[in-house]
């Protein structure tokens, strides 16, 4: 093979992009999408709504990015100690009879519950969040989006919200005042994300945007509570029978 025919040596940016894609599911396209969602979320939303799910070839698909971000959140949840505290803090009169019926020690019961809850927590909540946001953004949009673009809009918002939350996600899965503070910051970021992303499409005035952002937050909080109860029930069942 001549020198002219030898493949070009990959650039440093290409190497970093490939390594990121192999480890986190983030290649160069995903990184560009994440960057633009942080810097110019309204333009990314318009690209996804007008030019299709890849924004005319410029961005990754919203669902693909959402899955990658949730994979990172699952890793954070696992490394931070899992979600077993949701069961461990239940009233003794509820928990102790289940532990006794399982024939396990308390530690073994909590370990089994934690394993199952940590496995399903992020996927279950992520799915519920998408199911809640898609109808709202479809309803609020001036265009007749249909369900396909409605879900695309929902994933766009959830991606733009999740990205700035990632740095504090470690604290979100903990307990105490740091977890509470991180949760408050997360909800504020949710309002700010809708205001930055949806002007002219989801709302016209700032007051209307804040009101709609609060509707989204309340709906997500409510479905999060329902999802949390379902996840805890799965954990108790796993501790009892598995």
Coordinates of C-alpha atoms in Angstrom, one line a residue:
X1 CA 0.0 0.0 0.0
X2 CA 1.4 3.4 -1.0
X3 CA 1.6 6.3 1.4
X4 CA -1.3 8.0 -0.4
X5 CA -3.5 4.9 0.1
X6 CA -2.8 4.6 3.9
X7 CA -5.7 5.5 6.0
X8 CA -5.5 8.8 7.7
X9 CA -4.6 8.8 11.3
X10 CA -7.6 9.7 13.5
X11 CA -7.5 13.2 15.0
X12 CA -7.4 13.7 18.7
X13 CA -11.1 14.9 18.7
X14 CA -12.1 11.7 16.8
X15 CA -10.3 9.5 19.3
X16 CA -12.0 11.3 22.2
X17 CA -15.3 11.0 20.5
X18 CA -14.9 7.3 19.9
X19 CA -13.8 6.7 23.5
X20 CA -16.8 8.6 24.8
X21 CA -19.2 6.7 22.6
X22 CA -17.7 3.3 23.6
X23 CA -17.9 4.1 27.4
X24 CA -20.9 6.3 27.8
X25 CA -22.8 6.0 24.5
X26 CA -21.8 9.6 23.7
X27 CA -20.1 10.1 20.3
X28 CA -19.3 13.4 18.6
X29 CA -22.9 13.8 17.5
X30 CA -24.2 13.2 21.0
X31 CA -21.6 15.6 22.5
X32 CA -22.6 18.3 20.0
X33 CA -26.2 17.8 20.8
X34 CA -25.6 18.0 24.5
X35 CA -23.5 21.1 24.1
X36 CA -26.2 22.9 22.0
X37 CA -29.0 21.8 24.3
X38 CA -27.1 23.6 27.1
X39 CA -26.2 26.7 25.1
X40 CA -29.1 27.1 22.6
X41 CA -31.9 24.7 23.5
X42 CA -34.5 26.6 21.6
X43 CA -32.6 26.2 18.3
X44 CA -32.2 22.5 18.9
X45 CA -35.9 22.0 19.6
X46 CA -36.7 23.9 16.4
X47 CA -34.3 21.7 14.4
X48 CA -35.9 18.5 15.8
X49 CA -39.4 19.8 15.2
X50 CA -38.9 21.2 11.7
X51 CA -36.1 19.1 10.2
X52 CA -36.8 15.7 11.7
X53 CA -35.5 13.5 14.6
X54 CA -31.9 14.2 13.6
X55 CA -32.3 17.9 13.1
X56 CA -31.3 17.6 9.4
X57 CA -28.4 15.4 10.3
X58 CA -26.9 17.8 12.8
X59 CA -28.0 16.2 16.0
X60 CA -28.6 12.7 17.5
X61 CA -32.2 11.5 17.9
X62 CA -33.9 12.7 21.1
X63 CA -34.8 9.2 22.3
X64 CA -31.2 8.0 21.8
X65 CA -29.8 10.8 23.8
X66 CA -32.4 10.3 26.5
X67 CA -31.5 6.6 26.8
X68 CA -27.8 7.5 27.1
X69 CA -28.4 10.1 29.8
X70 CA -30.5 7.7 31.7
X71 CA -27.7 5.1 31.5
X72 CA -25.4 7.6 33.1
X73 CA -28.0 8.2 35.8
X74 CA -28.3 4.5 36.5
X75 CA -24.5 4.3 36.9
X76 CA -24.6 7.3 39.3
X77 CA -27.4 5.6 41.3
X78 CA -25.5 2.3 41.5
X79 CA -22.2 4.0 42.5
X80 CA -23.9 6.3 45.1
X81 CA -25.2 3.3 47.0
X82 CA -28.5 2.4 45.3
X83 CA -32.0 3.1 46.4
X84 CA -32.3 0.7 49.3
X85 CA -32.9 3.6 51.7
X86 CA -36.4 3.9 50.3
X87 CA -37.2 0.6 51.9
X88 CA -34.9 0.9 55.0
X89 CA -36.8 4.1 56.1
X90 CA -40.2 2.4 56.0
X91 CA -42.1 2.1 59.4
X92 CA -40.9 -0.9 61.4
X93 CA -44.5 -2.2 61.7
X94 CA -44.6 -2.5 57.9
X95 CA -41.1 -3.7 57.2
X96 CA -40.4 -6.2 60.1
X97 CA -43.3 -8.6 59.3
X98 CA -42.1 -8.9 55.7
X99 CA -38.5 -9.5 56.8
X100 CA -39.7 -12.2 59.2
X101 CA -41.9 -13.8 56.5
X102 CA -39.0 -13.9 54.1
X103 CA -36.8 -16.0 56.4
X104 CA -33.8 -13.7 55.7
X105 CA -31.8 -11.4 57.8
X106 CA -32.6 -7.7 57.7
X107 CA -29.4 -7.0 55.7
X108 CA -30.1 -9.8 53.2
X109 CA -33.7 -8.6 52.7
X110 CA -32.6 -5.0 52.2
X111 CA -29.9 -6.1 49.8
X112 CA -32.3 -8.0 47.6
X113 CA -34.8 -5.1 47.7
X114 CA -32.1 -2.6 46.8
X115 CA -30.8 -4.7 43.9
X116 CA -34.2 -4.8 42.2
X117 CA -35.1 -1.2 42.9
X118 CA -31.7 0.2 41.7
X119 CA -32.2 -1.9 38.5
X120 CA -35.7 -0.5 37.6
X121 CA -35.8 2.9 39.2
X122 CA -34.3 5.1 36.5
X123 CA -36.0 3.2 33.5
X124 CA -39.4 3.3 35.2
X125 CA -39.3 6.9 36.2
X126 CA -37.8 8.0 32.8
X127 CA -40.7 6.2 31.0
X128 CA -43.3 7.8 33.2
X129 CA -41.8 11.3 32.7
X130 CA -41.9 10.8 28.9
X131 CA -45.5 9.7 29.1
X132 CA -46.5 12.8 31.1
X133 CA -44.6 15.4 29.2
X134 CA -45.5 14.4 25.6
X135 CA -49.2 15.1 25.8
X136 CA -48.6 18.5 27.4
X137 CA -46.1 19.7 24.8
X138 CA -48.3 18.3 22.0
X139 CA -51.3 20.2 23.5
X140 CA -49.4 23.5 24.0
X141 CA -47.7 23.6 20.6
X142 CA -49.3 25.8 18.0
X143 CA -48.7 23.1 15.3
X144 CA -50.6 19.9 15.0
X145 CA -47.6 17.8 16.1
X146 CA -49.2 14.4 16.3
X147 CA -48.0 11.8 18.8
X148 CA -44.7 11.1 17.1
X149 CA -43.4 14.7 17.3
X150 CA -45.2 15.2 20.6
X151 CA -43.0 12.5 22.2
X152 CA -40.0 14.0 20.3
X153 CA -40.8 17.4 22.0
X154 CA -41.1 15.7 25.4
X155 CA -37.7 13.9 25.0
X156 CA -36.2 17.2 23.9
X157 CA -37.3 18.9 27.1
X158 CA -36.3 16.0 29.3
X159 CA -32.8 15.9 27.7
X160 CA -32.3 19.7 28.0
X161 CA -33.4 19.4 31.7
X162 CA -31.4 16.3 32.5
X163 CA -28.0 17.6 31.2
X164 CA -27.6 20.4 33.8
X165 CA -28.9 18.0 36.5
X166 CA -26.2 15.4 35.9
X167 CA -23.6 17.2 38.1
X168 CA -25.9 17.2 41.1
X169 CA -27.4 13.7 40.5
X170 CA -25.1 12.1 43.1
X171 CA -26.9 14.1 45.8
X172 CA -30.4 13.5 44.4
X173 CA -30.2 9.8 45.2
X174 CA -29.0 10.5 48.8
X175 CA -30.7 11.6 52.0
X176 CA -30.7 14.6 54.2
X177 CA -30.5 18.3 53.6
X178 CA -28.1 18.0 50.6
X179 CA -30.6 15.7 48.8
X180 CA -33.4 18.2 49.6
X181 CA -31.3 21.1 48.3
X182 CA -30.4 19.2 45.1
X183 CA -34.0 18.4 44.5
X184 CA -34.9 22.1 44.8
X185 CA -32.2 23.0 42.4
X186 CA -33.4 20.3 40.0
X187 CA -37.0 21.7 40.0
X188 CA -35.7 25.3 39.4
X189 CA -33.7 24.0 36.5
X190 CA -36.8 22.4 35.1
X191 CA -38.6 25.7 35.1
X192 CA -35.6 27.5 33.6
X193 CA -35.3 24.8 30.9
X194 CA -38.9 25.3 29.7
X195 CA -38.5 29.0 29.6
X196 CA -35.2 28.9 27.6
X197 CA -36.5 26.2 25.2
X198 CA -40.1 26.8 24.5
X199 CA -40.7 30.5 23.9
X200 CA -42.7 31.0 20.8
X201 CA -43.7 27.4 20.6
X202 CA -45.0 26.3 24.1
X203 CA -45.7 29.8 25.5
X204 CA -45.8 33.5 24.4
X205 CA -45.4 35.5 27.6
X206 CA -43.0 34.9 30.5
X207 CA -45.9 34.6 33.0
X208 CA -47.5 31.9 30.8
X209 CA -44.2 30.1 30.5
X210 CA -43.7 30.0 34.2
X211 CA -47.3 28.8 34.7
X212 CA -46.8 26.0 32.2
X213 CA -43.4 25.1 33.7
X214 CA -45.1 24.7 37.1
X215 CA -47.7 22.5 35.5
X216 CA -45.0 20.3 34.1
X217 CA -43.2 20.2 37.5
X218 CA -46.3 19.3 39.4
X219 CA -47.2 16.6 37.0
X220 CA -43.7 15.1 37.1
X221 CA -43.6 15.3 40.8
X222 CA -47.0 13.5 41.1
X223 CA -46.0 10.8 38.7
X224 CA -42.6 10.5 40.5
X225 CA -44.5 9.8 43.7
X226 CA -46.6 7.1 42.0
X227 CA -43.5 5.6 40.4
X228 CA -41.7 5.7 43.7
X229 CA -44.4 3.8 45.4
X230 CA -44.5 1.2 42.6
X231 CA -40.7 0.8 42.8
X232 CA -40.8 0.4 46.6
X233 CA -43.5 -2.3 46.2
X234 CA -41.2 -4.1 43.7
X235 CA -38.4 -3.9 46.2
X236 CA -40.5 -5.3 49.0
X237 CA -41.7 -8.1 46.8
X238 CA -38.1 -8.9 45.8
X239 CA -37.0 -8.9 49.4
X240 CA -39.9 -11.2 50.4
X241 CA -39.8 -13.8 47.6
X242 CA -36.5 -13.5 45.7

